């Protein structure tokens, strides 16, 4: 079989078109979020490269052992997003809401390191990170997630290009499906109830984690 690290790196490279397709599909939801994008892009790029660096410098066994726990962490963050955000908001003094939003780069930085290290589940954990400090509809947060995740993946993929771990034939085939899936997913995001979208993602994540545990 394919080594886990090589499979993960190939997946990271292949998913770049998917996130780009998601950006195209939700371009209208990003038009008035330029300030947020400028805030998040540096954290996303730096985090993606750092995560990629850590992946190549740590062993195959450590990565394989961590996979199901990383997925479950992402699912947990998404599941408790609303109560955690409410808790944070209550602790902000009146009129200081923008300060909470200004801190969005911090959880996104950690999510980006995660994404550079382990591409699977990146959408879940970035969406969770955004939801901790941004008060907005899940559809608009999903659009912002597409942009941040694309930056993370593109940065990590660039770092991986000459690592010798990318299975190019597989990556190209996956990239076509990812582009179509990202575009379709972005279109559907605005038509699905937020709670349905959230718990669907959480359920899929838990199932994937269980599969990794029993393998």
XYZ file of N, CA and C in Angstrom:
645
model
N 0.811 -1.199 0.000
C 0.000 0.000 0.000
C 0.851 1.258 0.000
N 0.190 2.372 -0.159
C 0.869 3.672 -0.169
C 1.152 4.098 1.265
N 2.375 4.547 1.575
C 2.681 5.036 2.923
C 1.726 6.163 3.321
N 1.374 6.208 4.608
C 0.376 7.174 5.075
C 0.779 8.615 4.797
N 2.057 8.937 5.004
C 2.509 10.315 4.787
C 2.393 10.693 3.314
N 2.786 9.798 2.420
C 2.675 10.069 0.982
C 1.217 10.234 0.563
N 0.349 9.392 1.115
C -1.079 9.488 0.799
C -1.644 10.824 1.270
N -1.240 11.241 2.470
C -1.722 12.501 3.020
C -1.236 13.688 2.189
N 0.031 13.663 1.799
C 0.599 14.752 1.003
C -0.065 14.819 -0.370
N -0.284 13.668 -0.990
C -0.962 13.631 -2.285
C -2.371 14.187 -2.171
N -3.046 13.857 -1.082
C -4.389 14.364 -0.827
C -4.378 15.883 -0.688
N -3.385 16.408 0.013
C -3.272 17.854 0.203
C -3.115 18.573 -1.135
N -2.239 18.056 -1.979
C -2.016 18.655 -3.301
C -3.281 18.567 -4.156
N -3.937 17.415 -4.122
C -5.108 17.182 -4.971
C -6.310 18.028 -4.578
N -6.423 18.371 -3.297
C -7.602 19.100 -2.831
C -7.555 20.597 -3.107
N -6.420 21.117 -3.525
C -6.323 22.561 -3.812
C -7.390 23.031 -4.804
N -7.584 22.332 -5.937
C -8.641 22.759 -6.865
C -10.035 22.696 -6.245
N -10.238 21.756 -5.311
C -11.534 21.630 -4.659
C -11.883 22.863 -3.854
N -10.934 23.354 -3.069
C -11.179 24.566 -2.290
C -11.339 25.773 -3.209
N -10.591 25.793 -4.317
C -10.730 26.889 -5.273
C -12.119 26.868 -5.911
N -12.609 25.661 -6.207
C -13.961 25.528 -6.740
C -14.997 26.028 -5.753
N -14.758 25.773 -4.467
C -15.662 26.265 -3.433
C -15.673 27.783 -3.369
N -14.505 28.394 -3.562
C -14.409 29.860 -3.577
C -15.225 30.429 -4.734
N -15.098 29.824 -5.911
C -15.849 30.290 -7.082
C -17.354 30.178 -6.843
N -17.773 29.078 -6.232
C -19.196 28.844 -6.004
C -19.782 29.820 -4.998
N -18.968 30.268 -4.035
C -19.471 31.165 -2.994
C -18.845 32.553 -3.071
N -18.463 32.957 -4.264
C -17.813 34.259 -4.437
C -18.670 35.404 -3.907
N -19.983 35.316 -4.085
C -20.869 36.386 -3.616
C -20.847 36.527 -2.101
N -20.617 35.410 -1.401
C -20.582 35.446 0.064
C -19.265 35.994 0.595
N -18.286 36.170 -0.285
C -16.971 36.679 0.125
C -16.777 38.159 -0.197
N -17.665 38.722 -1.008
C -17.470 40.084 -1.513
C -17.270 41.117 -0.415
N -18.048 41.029 0.652
C -17.939 42.028 1.722
C -17.159 41.491 2.924
N -16.293 40.497 2.692
C -15.468 39.952 3.769
C -13.973 40.146 3.493
N -13.654 41.169 2.696
C -12.259 41.390 2.311
C -11.372 41.688 3.518
N -11.906 42.438 4.487
C -11.124 42.754 5.679
C -10.761 41.479 6.434
N -11.714 40.577 6.538
C -11.458 39.302 7.206
C -10.422 38.488 6.436
N -10.513 38.514 5.115
C -9.560 37.763 4.297
C -8.136 38.266 4.503
N -7.962 39.586 4.525
C -6.632 40.155 4.758
C -6.101 39.778 6.134
N -7.022 39.633 7.094
C -6.626 39.259 8.454
C -6.182 37.798 8.524
N -6.845 36.942 7.758
C -6.639 35.496 7.890
C -5.589 34.905 6.957
N -5.361 35.531 5.808
C -4.459 34.934 4.823
C -3.035 34.706 5.343
N -2.400 35.685 6.006
C -1.040 35.429 6.513
C -0.986 34.246 7.474
N -1.963 34.181 8.393
C -1.998 33.078 9.357
C -2.202 31.744 8.648
N -3.035 31.741 7.608
C -3.316 30.508 6.873
C -2.084 30.003 6.129
N -1.388 30.912 5.460
C -0.212 30.525 4.672
C 0.928 30.059 5.574
N 1.220 30.848 6.606
C 2.318 30.493 7.519
C 2.015 29.184 8.241
N 0.766 29.039 8.702
C 0.374 27.811 9.386
C 0.460 26.596 8.483
N 0.056 26.750 7.215
C 0.123 25.641 6.272
C 1.544 25.162 6.038
N 2.462 26.116 5.876
C 3.869 25.762 5.663
C 4.457 25.110 6.909
N 4.129 25.655 8.083
C 4.651 25.098 9.331
C 4.140 23.679 9.550
N 2.857 23.459 9.276
C 2.299 22.115 9.407
C 2.963 21.132 8.459
N 3.225 21.578 7.228
C 3.919 20.730 6.261
C 5.329 20.395 6.705
N 5.997 21.378 7.268
C 7.352 21.167 7.788
C 7.346 20.106 8.885
N 6.376 20.207 9.804
C 6.284 19.241 10.905
C 5.999 17.833 10.382
N 5.159 17.741 9.346
C 4.831 16.428 8.789
C 6.069 15.738 8.226
N 6.880 16.477 7.495
C 8.066 15.882 6.879
C 9.170 15.603 7.889
N 9.113 16.263 9.043
C 10.170 16.083 10.039
C 9.815 15.055 11.105
N 8.561 14.611 11.154
C 8.155 13.597 12.136
C 7.976 12.260 11.428
N 7.923 11.201 12.203
C 7.889 9.864 11.621
C 6.526 9.433 11.124
N 6.537 8.419 10.293
C 5.312 7.841 9.737
C 4.413 7.282 10.835
N 5.013 6.627 11.832
C 4.223 6.000 12.894
C 3.468 7.036 13.716
N 4.142 8.125 14.072
C 3.487 9.176 14.854
C 2.301 9.735 14.086
N 2.493 9.985 12.815
C 1.411 10.530 11.996
C 0.221 9.573 11.967
N 0.486 8.300 11.711
C -0.581 7.301 11.629
C -1.338 7.187 12.950
N -0.618 7.228 14.057
C -1.249 7.125 15.377
C -2.132 8.335 15.688
N -1.753 9.504 15.178
C -2.471 10.741 15.500
C -3.734 10.951 14.671
N -3.809 10.339 13.503
C -4.888 10.618 12.549
C -6.294 10.586 13.157
N -6.743 9.486 13.795
C -8.124 9.469 14.301
C -8.377 10.506 15.382
N -7.369 10.793 16.198
C -7.537 11.793 17.255
C -7.677 13.197 16.670
N -6.947 13.468 15.600
C -7.042 14.768 14.941
C -8.429 14.967 14.336
N -8.967 13.914 13.745
C -10.311 14.004 13.162
C -11.356 14.232 14.250
N -11.249 13.496 15.354
C -12.205 13.654 16.451
C -12.116 15.044 17.072
N -10.915 15.594 17.150
C -10.747 16.954 17.662
C -11.505 17.946 16.790
N -11.392 17.800 15.489
C -12.094 18.689 14.566
C -13.608 18.578 14.749
N -14.108 17.352 14.892
C -15.541 17.133 15.081
C -16.030 17.738 16.391
N -15.239 17.587 17.439
C -15.607 18.137 18.741
C -15.712 19.653 18.680
N -14.746 20.293 18.037
C -14.761 21.749 17.922
C -16.001 22.240 17.181
N -16.366 21.546 16.127
C -17.542 21.956 15.368
C -18.818 21.735 16.174
N -18.875 20.636 16.927
C -20.066 20.310 17.709
C -20.314 21.315 18.830
N -19.239 21.810 19.459
C -19.392 22.729 20.595
C -19.184 24.184 20.189
N -19.164 24.453 18.910
C -18.879 25.791 18.411
C -19.815 26.852 18.988
N -21.125 26.602 18.965
C -22.087 27.603 19.430
C -21.941 27.933 20.911
N -21.913 26.930 21.820
C -21.752 27.271 23.240
C -20.422 27.931 23.562
N -19.357 27.516 22.884
C -18.051 28.137 23.130
C -18.055 29.589 22.678
N -18.638 29.855 21.504
C -18.703 31.228 21.007
C -19.548 32.094 21.941
N -20.656 31.533 22.453
C -21.499 32.280 23.383
C -20.738 32.600 24.664
N -19.954 31.642 25.136
C -19.154 31.849 26.348
C -18.135 32.961 26.144
N -17.477 32.955 24.990
C -16.491 33.995 24.693
C -17.149 35.367 24.587
N -18.301 35.404 23.929
C -18.994 36.673 23.717
C -19.451 37.280 25.038
N -19.936 36.456 25.957
C -20.391 36.953 27.259
C -19.268 37.614 28.034
N -18.050 37.178 27.780
C -16.908 37.708 28.515
C -16.293 38.942 27.868
N -16.865 39.343 26.753
C -16.430 40.588 26.125
C -17.283 41.725 26.671
N -16.657 42.814 27.052
C -17.427 43.954 27.535
C -18.232 44.542 26.392
N -19.322 45.202 26.724
C -20.219 45.740 25.705
C -19.481 46.688 24.758
N -19.703 46.481 23.468
C -19.070 47.342 22.477
C -17.702 46.881 22.038
N -17.230 45.757 22.578
C -15.902 45.262 22.223
C -15.956 44.077 21.264
N -17.095 43.900 20.598
C -17.240 42.793 19.663
C -16.150 42.718 18.609
N -15.788 43.873 17.995
C -14.726 43.839 16.976
C -13.406 43.281 17.489
N -13.146 43.453 18.806
C -11.904 42.919 19.363
C -11.890 41.395 19.295
N -13.056 40.799 19.518
C -13.152 39.342 19.442
C -12.892 38.879 18.012
N -13.456 39.597 17.048
C -13.233 39.248 15.645
C -11.772 39.423 15.258
N -11.119 40.420 15.840
C -9.714 40.678 15.517
C -8.800 39.542 15.957
N -9.301 38.698 16.868
C -8.500 37.571 17.360
C -8.686 36.308 16.519
N -9.484 36.411 15.455
C -9.782 35.231 14.642
C -8.528 34.569 14.085
N -7.504 35.378 13.819
C -6.271 34.822 13.248
C -5.632 33.778 14.160
N -5.882 33.886 15.491
C -5.232 32.976 16.432
C -5.735 31.537 16.294
N -7.059 31.289 16.433
C -7.507 29.906 16.230
C -7.280 29.418 14.800
N -7.343 30.341 13.831
C -7.098 29.950 12.440
C -5.640 29.534 12.242
N -4.727 30.148 12.985
C -3.311 29.760 12.906
C -3.124 28.305 13.318
N -3.744 27.927 14.450
C -3.644 26.541 14.915
C -4.322 25.586 13.926
N -5.479 26.017 13.394
C -6.176 25.194 12.406
C -5.329 25.015 11.148
N -4.592 26.053 10.781
C -3.757 26.002 9.579
C -2.568 25.065 9.761
N -1.982 25.074 10.948
C -0.893 24.135 11.240
C -1.421 22.701 11.143
N -2.603 22.492 11.713
C -3.270 21.192 11.604
C -3.442 20.815 10.133
N -3.928 21.773 9.325
C -4.190 21.506 7.918
C -2.941 21.190 7.125
N -1.852 21.880 7.430
C -0.601 21.600 6.744
C -0.038 20.245 7.128
N -0.306 19.842 8.375
C 0.177 18.549 8.866
C -0.719 17.412 8.397
N -2.024 17.636 8.474
C -2.993 16.585 8.158
C -4.138 17.192 7.363
N -4.158 16.965 6.054
C -5.136 17.627 5.191
C -6.577 17.231 5.442
N -6.831 15.955 5.766
C -8.203 15.489 5.960
C -8.850 16.187 7.148
N -10.095 16.600 6.973
C -10.796 17.269 8.058
C -10.477 18.740 8.176
N -9.685 19.277 7.247
C -9.305 20.690 7.322
C -10.526 21.601 7.296
N -11.504 21.274 6.452
C -12.712 22.096 6.361
C -13.409 22.207 7.708
N -13.505 21.083 8.407
C -14.195 21.063 9.696
C -13.480 21.927 10.718
N -12.171 21.774 10.806
C -11.453 22.469 11.860
C -11.319 23.962 11.565
N -11.201 24.354 10.292
C -11.165 25.784 9.958
C -12.522 26.418 10.227
N -13.590 25.725 9.866
C -14.934 26.236 10.124
C -15.174 26.378 11.624
N -14.678 25.431 12.392
C -14.792 25.496 13.850
C -14.029 26.694 14.393
N -12.817 26.904 13.893
C -11.987 28.018 14.352
C -12.645 29.357 14.047
N -13.218 29.482 12.864
C -13.885 30.728 12.484
C -15.102 30.983 13.363
N -15.842 29.917 13.649
C -17.057 30.057 14.435
C -16.828 30.460 15.879
N -15.606 30.275 16.373
C -15.318 30.626 17.762
C -15.339 32.130 17.995
N -14.973 32.915 16.987
C -14.841 34.361 17.190
C -15.677 35.209 16.236
N -16.264 34.617 15.215
C -17.055 35.375 14.247
C -18.535 35.071 14.406
N -19.329 36.102 14.550
C -20.779 35.960 14.642
C -21.350 36.212 13.253
N -21.726 35.154 12.563
C -22.205 35.285 11.191
C -22.954 34.016 10.812
N -23.594 34.037 9.651
C -24.301 32.842 9.191
C -23.292 31.760 8.813
N -23.723 30.520 8.924
C -22.836 29.405 8.603
C -22.466 29.418 7.115
N -23.365 29.926 6.287
C -23.084 29.996 4.849
C -21.927 30.944 4.565
N -21.937 32.130 5.202
C -20.861 33.098 5.000
C -19.556 32.609 5.628
N -19.666 31.968 6.784
C -18.467 31.401 7.404
C -17.904 30.277 6.539
N -18.783 29.533 5.903
C -18.327 28.458 5.023
C -17.554 29.023 3.830
N -18.007 30.160 3.303
C -17.296 30.808 2.195
C -15.910 31.262 2.640
N -15.844 31.837 3.840
C -14.563 32.282 4.379
C -13.652 31.084 4.629
N -14.256 29.997 5.073
C -13.501 28.756 5.287
C -12.875 28.252 3.994
N -13.635 28.336 2.892
C -13.107 27.888 1.598
C -11.830 28.648 1.247
N -11.853 29.964 1.464
C -10.692 30.793 1.126
C -9.503 30.484 2.027
N -9.771 30.375 3.343
C -8.687 30.091 4.287
C -8.100 28.701 4.038
N -8.964 27.721 3.817
C -8.498 26.352 3.578
C -7.703 26.255 2.275
N -8.116 27.014 1.261
C -7.360 27.026 0.006
C -5.958 27.576 0.239
N -5.862 28.647 1.034
C -4.550 29.234 1.329
C -3.667 28.245 2.083
N -4.253 27.545 3.057
C -3.504 26.539 3.822
C -3.007 25.431 2.900
N -3.923 24.880 2.110
C -3.570 23.767 1.230
C -2.559 24.168 0.164
N -2.753 25.350 -0.411
C -1.846 25.809 -1.461
C -0.441 26.024 -0.905
N -0.364 26.592 0.309
C 0.940 26.828 0.936
C 1.637 25.507 1.248
N 0.878 24.568 1.857
C 1.455 23.264 2.193
C 1.830 22.493 0.927
N 0.960 22.547 -0.085
C 1.222 21.826 -1.333
C 2.483 22.347 -2.011
N 2.666 23.662 -1.995
C 3.875 24.254 -2.574
C 5.120 23.748 -1.851
N 5.005 23.647 -0.529
C 6.123 23.143 0.274
C 6.415 21.675 -0.049
N 5.347 20.915 -0.364
C 5.498 19.481 -0.626
C 5.948 19.150 -2.051
N 5.873 20.106 -2.971
C 6.066 19.822 -4.395
C 7.320 19.012 -4.699
N 8.409 19.351 -4.036
C 9.679 18.691 -4.346
C 10.134 17.743 -3.230
N 9.147 17.273 -2.444
C 9.473 16.379 -1.332
C 9.673 14.940 -1.787
N 9.184 14.617 -2.984
C 9.271 13.247 -3.471
C 8.137 12.366 -2.986
N 7.180 12.949 -2.244
C 6.072 12.168 -1.688
C 4.792 12.267 -2.510
N 4.740 13.183 -3.475
C 3.502 13.384 -4.235
C 3.352 12.320 -5.321
N 2.235 11.609 -5.299
C 1.913 10.629 -6.342
C 1.114 11.375 -7.411
N 1.789 11.853 -8.438
C 1.207 12.828 -9.353
C 0.022 12.296 -10.153
N 0.080 11.072 -10.606
C -1.041 10.523 -11.380
C -2.307 10.483 -10.538
N -2.166 10.004 -9.314
C -3.301 9.946 -8.388
C -3.786 11.347 -8.061
N -2.854 12.263 -7.825
C -3.207 13.635 -7.464
C -4.014 14.319 -8.563
N -3.635 14.119 -9.810
C -4.335 14.762 -10.927
C -5.761 14.236 -11.072
N -5.924 12.929 -10.899
C -7.266 12.338 -10.981
C -8.142 12.864 -9.842
N -7.583 12.892 -8.641
C -8.326 13.388 -7.486
C -8.655 14.868 -7.634
N -7.754 15.632 -8.241
C -7.940 17.076 -8.368
C -9.176 17.416 -9.195
N -9.427 16.637 -10.247
C -10.603 16.876 -11.087
C -11.883 16.687 -10.271
N -11.934 15.579 -9.525
C -13.091 15.326 -8.677
C -13.230 16.361 -7.579
N -12.099 16.810 -7.021
C -12.120 17.805 -5.953
C -12.659 19.137 -6.449
N -12.278 19.526 -7.674
C -12.754 20.788 -8.244
C -14.265 20.776 -8.413
N -14.786 19.696 -8.978
C -16.232 19.576 -9.169
C -16.960 19.489 -7.829
N -16.393 18.703 -6.908
C -17.012 18.548 -5.592
C -17.004 19.835 -4.799
N -15.912 20.592 -4.876
C -15.826 21.862 -4.159
C -16.833 22.864 -4.668
N -16.993 22.927 -5.988
C -17.960 23.851 -6.582
C -19.385 23.459 -6.191
N -19.708 22.163 -6.310
C -21.047 21.682 -5.979
C -21.340 21.868 -4.495
N -20.340 21.564 -3.643
C -20.528 21.731 -2.203
C -20.769 23.177 -1.828
N -20.055 24.096 -2.481
C -20.250 25.516 -2.217
C -21.645 25.974 -2.593
N -22.171 25.466 -3.714
C -23.521 25.818 -4.139
C -24.576 25.294 -3.168
N -24.359 24.068 -2.679
C -25.337 23.446 -1.782
C -25.303 24.040 -0.385
N -24.150 24.619 0.014
C -23.990 25.121 1.382
C -25.043 26.155 1.736
N -25.417 26.983 0.772
C -26.388 28.032 1.054
C -27.826 27.540 1.060
N -28.061 26.291 0.697
C -29.412 25.761 0.593
C -29.726 24.745 1.687
N -28.762 24.454 2.532
C -28.954 23.474 3.599
C -29.032 24.187 4.947
N -29.938 23.738 5.809
C -30.049 24.342 7.141
C -28.708 24.246 7.864
N -28.283 25.337 8.562
C -26.996 25.326 9.262
C -26.817 24.138 10.202
N -27.860 23.827 10.985
C -27.745 22.714 11.933
C -27.576 21.387 11.196
N -28.275 21.238 10.082
C -28.153 20.012 9.285
C -26.752 19.878 8.711
N -26.230 20.991 8.174
C -24.884 20.985 7.606
C -23.849 20.645 8.673
N -23.987 21.281 9.849
C -23.017 21.074 10.924
C -22.992 19.616 11.368
N -24.161 19.060 11.670
C -24.189 17.704 12.214
C -23.920 16.639 11.155
N -24.167 16.961 9.902
C -23.774 16.048 8.826
C -22.258 15.932 8.770
N -21.586 17.090 8.847
C -20.124 17.105 8.818
C -19.557 16.374 10.032
N -20.139 16.620 11.216
C -19.669 15.966 12.436
C -19.834 14.450 12.331
N -20.984 14.012 11.849
C -21.249 12.576 11.724
C -20.259 11.901 10.780
N -20.025 12.529 9.634
C -19.065 11.971 8.670
C -17.675 11.885 9.296
N -17.295 12.937 10.026
C -15.983 12.957 10.668
C -15.813 11.842 11.681
N -16.842 11.602 12.492
C -16.777 10.544 13.504
C -16.665 9.177 12.833
N -17.420 8.971 11.772
C -17.361 7.698 11.044
C -15.955 7.459 10.498
N -15.359 8.494 9.908
C -14.004 8.369 9.365
C -13.011 8.044 10.480
N -13.162 8.700 11.644
C -12.264 8.445 12.775
C -12.379 7.001 13.247
N -13.602 6.491 13.328
C -13.819 5.103 13.753
C -13.147 4.141 12.772
N -13.252 4.436 11.479
C -12.609 3.592 10.463
C -11.104 3.544 10.697
N -10.510 4.703 11.007
C -9.068 4.740 11.274
C -8.717 3.946 12.530
N -9.573 4.014 13.560
C -9.304 3.293 14.802
C -9.301 1.780 14.595
N -10.214 1.278 13.773
C -10.358 -0.171 13.622
C -9.422 -0.753 12.567
N -8.777 0.100 11.777
C -7.852 -0.399 10.748
C -6.600 -0.997 11.368
